[in-house]
Coordinates of C-alpha atoms in Angstrom, one line a residue:
M1 CA 108.3 61.3 76.9
D2 CA 105.3 63.2 75.6
A3 CA 104.4 66.9 76.0
S4 CA 102.1 66.3 79.1
H5 CA 105.1 64.8 81.0
V6 CA 107.3 67.7 80.1
I7 CA 104.6 70.2 81.1
G8 CA 104.0 68.2 84.3
A9 CA 107.7 68.4 85.2
I10 CA 107.8 72.1 84.5
T11 CA 104.7 72.9 86.5
E12 CA 106.0 70.8 89.4
I13 CA 109.2 72.9 89.5
F14 CA 107.1 76.1 89.4
S15 CA 104.8 74.9 92.1
W16 CA 107.7 74.1 94.5
I17 CA 109.4 77.4 93.7
G18 CA 106.2 79.4 93.9
L19 CA 105.0 78.0 97.2
G20 CA 108.5 78.0 98.8
A21 CA 109.2 81.6 97.8
A22 CA 105.7 82.6 99.0
I23 CA 106.5 81.2 102.5
V24 CA 109.9 82.8 102.6
L25 CA 108.7 86.2 101.4
G26 CA 105.6 86.1 103.7
L27 CA 107.8 85.5 106.7
A28 CA 110.2 88.2 105.6
A29 CA 107.2 90.6 105.3
I30 CA 106.1 89.8 108.8
V31 CA 109.7 90.3 110.2
A32 CA 110.1 93.6 108.2
R33 CA 106.7 94.9 109.6
M34 CA 107.7 94.0 113.1
A35 CA 111.1 95.6 112.8
D36 CA 109.6 98.8 111.4
G37 CA 107.9 99.4 114.7
T38 CA 104.9 101.7 115.6
W39 CA 104.6 105.1 113.9
V40 CA 102.0 107.4 115.3
P41 CA 100.4 110.4 113.5
V42 CA 101.2 113.9 114.8
R43 CA 100.7 117.4 113.5
A44 CA 104.0 119.1 113.4
F45 CA 104.7 122.9 113.3
V46 CA 107.1 123.9 110.6
L47 CA 109.9 126.3 111.7
P48 CA 111.6 127.4 108.4
E49 CA 113.3 130.4 110.0
A50 CA 115.1 128.2 112.6
E51 CA 118.8 127.4 112.0
P52 CA 118.8 124.7 110.8
P53 CA 115.1 124.5 109.6
A54 CA 113.1 122.1 111.8
I55 CA 109.7 120.8 112.8
R56 CA 108.3 120.4 116.3
W57 CA 105.3 118.6 117.6
F58 CA 103.6 117.5 120.8
S59 CA 103.4 113.8 121.4
A60 CA 100.5 111.9 123.1
G61 CA 102.6 112.0 126.3
H62 CA 102.7 115.8 126.1
E63 CA 106.4 115.8 125.2
V64 CA 107.8 118.2 122.6
G65 CA 109.4 116.4 119.7
H66 CA 112.0 117.9 117.4
A67 CA 113.4 116.9 114.0
L68 CA 115.3 118.6 111.1
L69 CA 113.1 119.7 108.2
T70 CA 113.8 117.3 105.4
P71 CA 113.2 118.2 101.8
E72 CA 110.3 115.7 101.6
V73 CA 108.6 117.2 104.6
R74 CA 109.2 120.7 103.2
R75 CA 107.5 119.7 99.9
A76 CA 104.6 118.1 101.8
A77 CA 104.1 121.2 103.9
G78 CA 104.3 123.7 101.0
D79 CA 103.6 127.1 102.4
A80 CA 101.6 125.8 105.4
D81 CA 102.7 126.3 109.0
E82 CA 101.7 122.8 109.9
V83 CA 102.2 119.3 108.3
D84 CA 100.9 115.9 109.2
V85 CA 103.7 113.4 109.8
F86 CA 104.3 110.1 111.6
T87 CA 106.9 109.7 114.3
N88 CA 108.2 106.7 116.2
P89 CA 108.0 107.1 120.0
R90 CA 111.0 104.8 120.5
R91 CA 113.2 106.8 118.2
P92 CA 113.1 110.5 119.1
G93 CA 113.5 112.9 116.2
S94 CA 112.4 110.4 113.6
V95 CA 109.7 111.4 111.2
R96 CA 108.3 110.3 107.9
L97 CA 105.2 111.0 105.7
Q98 CA 103.8 107.4 105.6
Q99 CA 102.8 105.4 108.5
H100 CA 104.2 102.1 107.1
S101 CA 107.4 101.4 105.3
P102 CA 107.0 100.2 101.7
L103 CA 109.3 97.2 102.2
P104 CA 106.7 95.0 104.1
R105 CA 104.1 95.8 101.4
L106 CA 106.6 94.9 98.6
L107 CA 107.5 91.6 100.3
G108 CA 103.8 90.8 101.0
W109 CA 102.9 91.4 97.3
G110 CA 105.8 89.3 96.3
A111 CA 104.6 86.5 98.5
V112 CA 101.1 86.8 97.0
A113 CA 102.5 86.7 93.4
F114 CA 104.7 83.6 94.2
A115 CA 101.8 81.9 95.9
A116 CA 99.6 82.5 92.8
L117 CA 102.4 81.0 90.7
G118 CA 102.5 77.9 93.0
I119 CA 98.7 77.5 93.1
I120 CA 98.3 77.9 89.3
S121 CA 101.1 75.4 88.7
S122 CA 99.6 72.9 91.1
V123 CA 96.2 73.2 89.5
T124 CA 97.7 72.7 86.1
Q125 CA 99.5 69.6 87.4
L126 CA 96.2 68.2 88.8
V127 CA 94.4 68.8 85.5
L128 CA 97.2 67.1 83.6
V129 CA 97.0 64.1 85.9
A130 CA 93.2 63.9 85.5
L131 CA 93.5 64.0 81.7
R132 CA 96.0 61.1 81.5

C-alpha cells in the first residue's frame, strides 16, 4: 500500500465526517433558531429607584412590558434613562441585548467549517484518483 492509498483512505474518512457533521450541525442551527423565537426591538425606560430595580417599555400592541433590571442591561444603559433592548412577545418580562441567540450562529459556523473539511477532503480524493 503506497502513500496515495493511505492519503485517499484518510481523506475519505474526513469527507464523510465533514459532510455528515455539516448536515447535522446545519439542521441543529435551524432548530435552535426556530426555538429561539422572535425578538422585537423596544426602547425601555430604566427605573433604578424602583424596588427591585426594573425596566419598562411599550410594546407594538401598546401594552406596558416590565422586567427586572439585570446587571447586563444596567451596564448597557450606563447613566442613561433609556436603553434599547429586545423582548419576546410570547414570553412577557423577557429581555436581552441581542436580537438573536449566539447558539444558532455557533452551530451554523460549525456546519460551515465541517462542510469545508468535507469539500476539501473530497477534492483531495478526486485529485489523487486523477493522478493514479
